[in-house]
Short mmCIF file of C-alpha atoms and ligand atoms in Angstrom, two decimals:
data_model
loop_
_atom_site.label_atom_id
_atom_site.label_comp_id
_atom_site.label_asym_id
_atom_site.label_seq_id
_atom_site.Cartn_x
_atom_site.Cartn_y
_atom_site.Cartn_z
CA MET O 825 13.88 -6.41 0.88
CA PHE O 826 11.73 -8.24 3.16
CA ASP O 827 14.39 -10.57 4.54
CA LYS O 828 13.17 -11.28 7.93
CA LEU O 829 9.76 -12.30 6.18
CA ARG O 830 11.54 -14.56 3.98
CA GLU O 831 13.64 -16.22 6.25
CA ALA O 832 10.66 -16.91 8.36
CA PHE O 833 9.13 -18.85 5.82
CA SER O 834 12.21 -20.61 4.66
CA SER O 835 13.27 -21.64 8.34
CA LEU O 836 9.75 -23.42 8.97
CA THR O 837 10.23 -25.08 5.55
CA LYS O 838 13.37 -26.47 6.57
CA VAL O 839 12.44 -27.36 10.16
CA VAL O 840 9.30 -29.66 8.83
CA SER O 841 11.53 -30.87 5.75
CA GLU O 842 14.40 -32.45 8.21
CA LYS O 843 12.59 -35.01 10.09
CA LYS O 844 8.88 -36.29 10.66
CA LEU O 845 7.55 -34.38 13.70
CA SER O 846 5.75 -34.95 16.91
CA GLU O 847 3.06 -32.96 17.25
CA LYS O 848 5.09 -30.99 20.24
CA ASP O 849 7.75 -30.48 17.43
CA ILE O 850 4.98 -29.25 15.49
CA ASP O 851 3.90 -26.68 18.39
CA GLU O 852 7.25 -25.62 18.86
CA ALA O 853 8.36 -24.81 15.14
CA LEU O 854 4.74 -23.00 14.79
CA TYR O 855 5.47 -21.10 17.92
CA ASN O 856 8.91 -19.80 16.78
CA PHE O 857 7.06 -19.09 12.98
CA GLN O 858 4.63 -16.96 14.86
CA LEU O 859 7.17 -14.79 16.87
CA THR O 860 9.22 -14.32 13.47
CA LEU O 861 6.12 -13.12 11.68
CA LEU O 862 5.08 -10.94 14.39
CA GLU O 863 8.46 -9.67 14.27
CA SER O 864 8.16 -9.13 10.63
CA ASP O 865 5.33 -6.98 11.02
CA VAL O 866 2.71 -9.11 9.59
CA ALA O 867 -0.48 -8.45 11.65
CA GLN O 868 -1.82 -10.39 14.49
CA GLU O 869 -5.01 -11.57 12.85
CA VAL O 870 -2.89 -12.59 9.76
CA VAL O 871 -0.81 -14.71 11.80
CA ASP O 872 -3.58 -16.34 13.46
CA SER O 873 -5.17 -17.45 10.39
CA MET O 874 -1.92 -18.49 8.45
CA VAL O 875 -0.66 -20.37 11.62
CA GLY O 876 -4.33 -21.92 12.50
CA SER O 877 -4.61 -23.42 9.00
CA LEU O 878 -0.88 -24.67 8.79
CA LYS O 879 -1.26 -26.19 12.15
CA THR O 880 -5.02 -27.81 11.30
CA GLN O 881 -3.02 -28.93 8.27
CA MET O 882 0.49 -30.36 9.47
CA THR O 883 -1.45 -32.01 12.64
CA GLY O 884 -3.50 -33.97 10.23
CA LEU O 885 -0.65 -34.89 7.76
CA LYS O 886 -0.34 -38.54 6.79
CA VAL O 887 2.76 -38.16 4.54
CA GLU O 888 5.55 -40.70 4.50
CA ARG O 889 8.15 -38.61 4.27
CA SER O 890 9.37 -35.30 6.24
CA LYS O 891 9.94 -33.78 2.50
CA ASP O 892 6.80 -33.80 1.31
CA THR O 893 5.69 -32.11 4.67
CA GLY O 894 8.03 -29.48 3.84
CA SER O 895 6.40 -28.95 0.22
CA LEU O 896 3.10 -29.07 1.46
CA VAL O 897 3.94 -26.24 4.27
CA ARG O 898 5.25 -24.04 1.43
CA GLU O 899 2.21 -24.46 -0.64
CA LYS O 900 -0.17 -23.59 2.20
CA LEU O 901 2.05 -20.58 2.86
CA ARG O 902 1.85 -19.76 -0.78
CA SER O 903 -2.11 -20.00 -1.32
CA THR O 904 -2.42 -18.12 2.19
CA MET O 905 -0.63 -15.32 0.78
CA THR O 906 -2.27 -15.48 -2.75
CA GLU O 907 -5.55 -15.83 -1.48
CA ILE O 908 -5.02 -12.70 1.06
CA PHE O 909 -4.30 -10.53 -1.92
CA THR O 910 -6.84 -11.92 -4.47
CA LYS O 911 -9.70 -11.25 -1.44
CA ALA O 912 -8.22 -7.66 -1.77
CA GLY O 913 -8.77 -7.64 -5.33
CA THR O 914 -7.28 -5.11 -7.89
CA ALA O 915 -8.00 -2.09 -9.44
CA ASP O 916 -6.56 -0.89 -12.91
CA VAL O 917 -6.19 2.85 -12.44
CA PHE O 918 -5.23 3.24 -15.86
CA ARG O 919 -8.07 1.50 -17.37
CA LEU O 920 -10.26 3.95 -14.89
CA ILE O 921 -8.67 7.14 -16.55
CA ASP O 922 -9.30 6.13 -19.99
CA GLU O 923 -12.98 5.52 -19.17
CA LYS O 924 -13.19 8.92 -17.97
CA LYS O 925 -10.96 10.18 -20.66
CA LYS O 926 -13.43 8.83 -23.24
CA LYS O 927 -16.11 11.39 -22.00
CA GLY O 928 -13.94 14.26 -22.02
CA GLU O 929 -13.71 14.44 -18.39
CA PRO O 930 -10.18 14.64 -15.90
CA PHE O 931 -9.87 11.75 -13.23
CA THR O 932 -9.34 12.88 -9.82
CA ILE O 933 -7.01 10.95 -7.49
CA LEU O 934 -6.85 12.13 -3.91
CA PHE O 935 -3.43 11.10 -2.07
CA LEU O 936 -3.98 10.45 1.89
CA GLY O 937 -2.06 9.36 4.62
CA ILE O 938 -0.26 10.36 7.74
CA ASN O 939 2.49 13.08 8.19
CA GLY O 940 5.50 11.93 6.25
CA THR O 941 4.73 8.61 4.93
CA GLY O 942 5.51 9.66 1.49
CA LYS O 943 2.33 11.42 -0.07
CA THR O 944 3.70 14.32 -1.90
CA THR O 945 6.90 12.02 -3.41
CA SER O 946 4.26 9.56 -4.30
CA VAL O 947 1.69 12.09 -6.30
CA ALA O 948 5.00 13.57 -8.01
CA LYS O 949 6.20 10.00 -8.97
CA PHE O 950 2.42 8.85 -9.84
CA ALA O 951 2.46 12.14 -12.18
CA TYR O 952 5.72 10.96 -13.66
CA LEU O 953 4.25 7.47 -14.43
CA LEU O 954 1.34 8.91 -16.06
CA LYS O 955 3.37 11.43 -18.30
CA GLN O 956 5.57 8.57 -19.60
CA ALA O 957 2.69 6.60 -20.44
CA GLY O 958 1.32 9.25 -22.46
CA TYR O 959 -1.22 10.94 -20.04
CA SER O 960 -1.37 14.68 -19.61
CA VAL O 961 -1.40 15.70 -15.66
CA VAL O 962 -1.72 18.32 -13.18
CA VAL O 963 -1.26 18.56 -9.67
CA ALA O 964 -3.06 20.48 -6.93
CA ALA O 965 -1.23 21.63 -3.66
CA GLY O 966 -3.89 20.48 -0.90
CA ASP O 967 -1.81 20.69 2.01
CA THR O 968 -1.99 23.81 2.78
CA HIS O 969 -1.22 23.41 6.65
CA ARG O 970 2.56 22.27 6.48
CA ALA O 971 5.00 25.02 6.24
CA GLY O 972 6.99 24.56 3.05
CA ALA O 973 4.46 21.92 1.47
CA ILE O 974 3.27 24.19 -1.61
CA GLU O 975 6.91 24.74 -2.32
CA GLN O 976 7.93 21.27 -2.12
CA LEU O 977 5.36 20.30 -4.51
CA THR O 978 6.09 23.22 -6.91
CA GLU O 979 9.71 21.99 -7.00
CA HIS O 980 8.67 18.41 -7.99
CA ALA O 981 5.88 19.93 -10.50
CA ASN O 982 8.58 22.12 -12.38
CA ARG O 983 11.19 19.08 -12.30
CA ILE O 984 8.76 16.84 -14.13
CA SER O 985 7.01 19.80 -15.90
CA ILE O 986 3.77 19.91 -15.20
CA LYS O 987 1.68 22.71 -13.79
CA VAL O 988 0.51 22.90 -9.81
CA ILE O 989 -2.37 24.32 -8.91
CA ALA O 990 -2.17 26.31 -5.46
CA GLN O 991 -3.43 28.74 -2.98
CA ARG O 992 -2.28 30.17 -0.02
CA TYR O 993 -1.52 28.65 3.07
CA GLY O 994 -4.84 28.06 5.33
CA SER O 995 -6.54 27.81 2.34
CA ASP O 996 -9.67 25.18 2.49
CA PRO O 997 -7.76 22.14 0.60
CA ALA O 998 -11.49 21.23 -0.63
CA ALA O 999 -11.43 24.70 -2.56
CA VAL O 1000 -7.72 24.03 -4.09
CA ALA O 1001 -8.90 20.73 -5.31
CA ARG O 1002 -11.85 22.11 -6.92
CA ASP O 1003 -9.93 24.96 -8.62
CA GLY O 1004 -7.41 21.97 -9.86
CA ALA O 1005 -10.46 20.18 -11.26
CA LEU O 1006 -11.79 23.46 -13.17
CA TYR O 1007 -8.55 23.87 -14.59
CA ALA O 1008 -8.09 20.33 -15.58
CA LYS O 1009 -11.59 20.47 -17.05
CA ALA O 1010 -11.22 23.67 -19.13
CA HIS O 1011 -7.45 22.44 -20.42
CA HIS O 1012 -8.25 18.94 -21.26
CA ILE O 1013 -5.95 17.58 -18.59
CA ASP O 1014 -6.47 13.75 -18.03
CA VAL O 1015 -5.58 13.53 -14.78
CA LEU O 1016 -5.57 15.58 -11.52
CA LEU O 1017 -3.65 14.39 -8.26
CA VAL O 1018 -4.34 16.25 -5.17
CA ASP O 1019 -1.81 16.02 -2.44
CA THR O 1020 -3.25 16.45 1.10
CA ALA O 1021 -1.53 17.45 4.49
CA GLY O 1022 -0.70 14.84 6.81
CA ARG O 1023 -3.28 13.56 9.27
CA MET O 1024 -2.41 12.13 12.47
CA GLN O 1025 -4.64 8.98 12.64
CA THR O 1026 -4.96 9.54 16.49
CA ASN O 1027 -6.87 12.90 15.81
CA LEU O 1028 -10.36 12.02 14.77
CA ASN O 1029 -11.09 15.93 14.47
CA LEU O 1030 -8.76 15.87 11.43
CA MET O 1031 -10.07 12.60 10.16
CA GLU O 1032 -13.32 14.14 10.05
CA GLU O 1033 -11.87 16.86 8.07
CA MET O 1034 -10.41 14.34 5.82
CA GLY O 1035 -13.72 12.92 5.19
CA LYS O 1036 -15.00 16.03 4.55
CA ILE O 1037 -12.31 16.94 1.68
CA VAL O 1038 -13.82 13.53 0.04
CA ARG O 1039 -17.39 14.66 0.29
CA VAL O 1040 -16.67 17.86 -1.38
CA VAL O 1041 -14.23 17.08 -3.90
CA LYS O 1042 -15.40 13.78 -4.65
CA PRO O 1043 -12.47 12.14 -6.07
CA ASP O 1044 -12.72 9.47 -8.84
CA PHE O 1045 -10.20 7.20 -6.86
CA LYS O 1046 -8.60 7.49 -3.47
CA ILE O 1047 -5.09 6.21 -2.63
CA PHE O 1048 -3.80 5.37 1.07
CA ILE O 1049 -0.27 6.36 1.27
CA GLY O 1050 1.16 3.37 3.90
CA ASP O 1051 4.67 3.84 5.27
CA SER O 1052 6.13 0.12 5.26
CA LEU O 1053 8.86 1.18 7.75
CA ALA O 1054 6.02 2.40 10.31
CA GLY O 1055 5.21 -0.82 11.46
CA ASN O 1056 1.76 -2.14 13.29
CA ASP O 1057 1.25 1.91 12.86
CA ALA O 1058 0.83 1.45 9.26
CA ILE O 1059 -1.75 -1.11 9.43
CA SER O 1060 -3.81 0.61 12.45
CA GLN O 1061 -3.68 3.82 10.03
CA ALA O 1062 -4.91 2.19 6.86
CA GLN O 1063 -7.80 0.61 8.99
CA LEU O 1064 -8.69 3.93 10.09
CA PHE O 1065 -8.22 5.93 6.82
CA ASN O 1066 -10.24 3.28 5.34
CA LYS O 1067 -12.88 3.40 7.67
CA TYR O 1068 -13.26 7.53 7.26
CA THR O 1069 -12.51 7.45 3.53
CA GLY O 1070 -12.75 4.45 2.49
CA PHE O 1071 -10.09 4.35 -0.25
CA ASP O 1072 -9.59 2.42 -3.31
CA GLY O 1073 -6.01 1.32 -3.09
CA ALA O 1074 -2.66 1.81 -1.58
CA ILE O 1075 0.88 2.41 -2.31
CA LEU O 1076 3.34 1.32 -0.07
CA THR O 1077 6.42 3.16 0.16
CA LYS O 1078 9.97 2.91 1.26
CA THR O 1079 10.26 -0.80 0.70
CA ASP O 1080 13.60 -0.31 -0.50
CA ALA O 1081 14.74 0.10 2.97
CA ASP O 1082 12.13 -2.33 4.62
CA THR O 1083 14.14 -5.41 5.75
CA LYS O 1084 10.93 -7.15 7.44
CA GLY O 1085 8.14 -7.41 4.70
CA GLY O 1086 4.92 -7.72 6.34
CA ALA O 1087 3.43 -4.45 5.82
CA ALA O 1088 1.73 -5.30 2.13
CA LEU O 1089 0.04 -8.75 3.41
CA SER O 1090 -1.08 -6.61 6.74
CA ILE O 1091 -2.75 -4.03 5.17
CA ALA O 1092 -4.42 -6.05 2.08
CA TYR O 1093 -5.64 -8.42 4.80
CA THR O 1094 -7.19 -5.68 7.45
CA THR O 1095 -8.51 -3.33 4.56
CA ASN O 1096 -9.44 -5.64 1.92
CA ARG O 1097 -8.35 -2.88 -0.50
CA PRO O 1098 -5.26 -3.58 -3.12
CA ILE O 1099 -1.70 -2.77 -2.90
CA LEU O 1100 -1.27 -0.86 -6.20
CA PHE O 1101 2.27 0.02 -6.10
CA LEU O 1102 5.49 0.10 -4.16
CA GLY O 1103 7.85 2.97 -3.32
CA VAL O 1104 11.47 1.75 -3.98
CA GLY O 1105 13.62 4.51 -3.76
CA GLN O 1106 13.55 8.10 -3.84
CA GLU O 1107 13.78 9.14 -7.54
CA TYR O 1108 10.72 9.46 -9.87
CA LYS O 1109 11.04 6.50 -11.64
CA ASP O 1110 11.21 4.48 -8.20
CA MET O 1111 7.43 3.25 -8.02
CA LYS O 1112 6.79 -0.10 -9.29
CA LYS O 1113 3.38 -1.71 -9.84
CA PHE O 1114 2.48 -4.54 -7.17
CA GLU O 1115 2.40 -7.67 -8.51
CA PRO O 1116 0.91 -10.33 -6.24
CA ASN O 1117 2.55 -13.04 -7.72
CA SER O 1118 6.08 -11.91 -8.08
CA PHE O 1119 5.63 -10.44 -4.31
CA VAL O 1120 4.91 -13.77 -3.08
CA ASP O 1121 7.76 -15.84 -5.30
CA ALA O 1122 9.97 -13.35 -3.90
CA LEU O 1123 9.14 -14.08 -0.73
CA MET O 1124 9.00 -17.97 -0.94
CA ALA O 1125 12.53 -17.84 -3.16
N1 GTP Y 301 13.53 5.39 0.39
C1 GTP Y 301 12.67 5.99 0.19
N2 GTP Y 301 12.34 7.38 0.43
C2 GTP Y 301 10.78 7.37 0.53
C3 GTP Y 301 10.38 7.04 -0.21
N3 GTP Y 301 8.63 7.63 -0.46
C4 GTP Y 301 9.34 8.97 0.35
N4 GTP Y 301 10.24 8.80 0.42
C5 GTP Y 301 11.21 9.57 1.31
O1 GTP Y 301 10.26 9.90 2.62
C6 GTP Y 301 10.25 11.69 2.93
C7 GTP Y 301 9.34 12.17 3.43
O2 GTP Y 301 8.58 11.76 2.17
P1 GTP Y 301 7.04 13.00 1.77
O3 GTP Y 301 6.62 12.76 0.34
O4 GTP Y 301 7.76 14.38 2.01
O5 GTP Y 301 5.76 12.48 2.70
P2 GTP Y 301 4.64 13.36 3.10
O6 GTP Y 301 3.76 12.25 3.31
O7 GTP Y 301 3.92 14.12 2.02
O8 GTP Y 301 4.77 13.82 4.40
P3 GTP Y 301 3.78 14.97 4.96
O9 GTP Y 301 3.73 16.31 3.83
O10 GTP Y 301 5.06 15.91 5.77
O11 GTP Y 301 3.20 14.69 5.52
C8 GTP Y 301 11.21 12.00 1.87
O12 GTP Y 301 12.15 12.02 2.31
C9 GTP Y 301 10.91 10.94 0.40
O13 GTP Y 301 12.16 11.25 -0.08
C10 GTP Y 301 10.60 5.68 -0.90
O14 GTP Y 301 9.77 5.05 -1.38
N5 GTP Y 301 11.84 5.31 -0.71
MG1 MG Y 302 3.52 16.01 1.73
#
């Protein structure tokens, strides 16, 4: 996982640790670093900010030994990444669910994202996680658009023994979600998870429709599902969904197959919303809480 980004960091540190660098050497090292960051799906804005502050720091350095330059660069890389995740904040979904539960009301979570990013799988994984933690869960089949979507969600729900609220294909997704909310309230269910149809981020009509679902359903929480393999596309999708729906946090899927690693940083930086979980495989248990510090540690290892 994330080898490319890890290599970018270690090779920059190695170059600057080996000998005392002239300004020209620094420029060259940073240029190469910049290229590798871009190849690792780090968004241009993040690259600019990272490289810009490194350059200022490195040219002004008055350290005796090049080894010290190496550790200063490492420190700077670490603090730049930590700052991005700190700015994006955190969201404790479980605490929010508990607060709503105290009022005797179900907590509604809407899952959003474009086609094939892993929304339905993430709904199932999240339902599984909630069940493991002792919450009661119901799912609503809000993808009334794609052939097979209702059956796919129903299959997952059967496997993890939870109820699905569904209507026919072509029904209004907002109405399905409302049905789900009524069911959850009547049966004292803690959490309602709403699956939705994949939206092409380039299709503004569909984005506006998604905004409408949000206005009608008034979910307590909206999760954007980003595919870490989608590179820069995942970043522009995140920005657009955030603009139209204002999501509360993101799940980054397929990180088990991601050899690059820049998506988490880029999404957190460009949307200022926290990454909540990482999808790390295809089984229900394969969703891990995103821990910024461990993520940064792993990249700096
Ligand atoms: N390796 C891996 N595969 C994943 C992960 N999450 C989802 N997938 C796979 O990605 C594919 C698409 O997942 P879905 O959950 O159907 O995606 P979706 O966003 O609901 O797709 P649409 O309903 O068509 O918009 C499936 O084959 C999933 O098994 C993950 O974290 N790791
Ligand atoms: Mg789906």
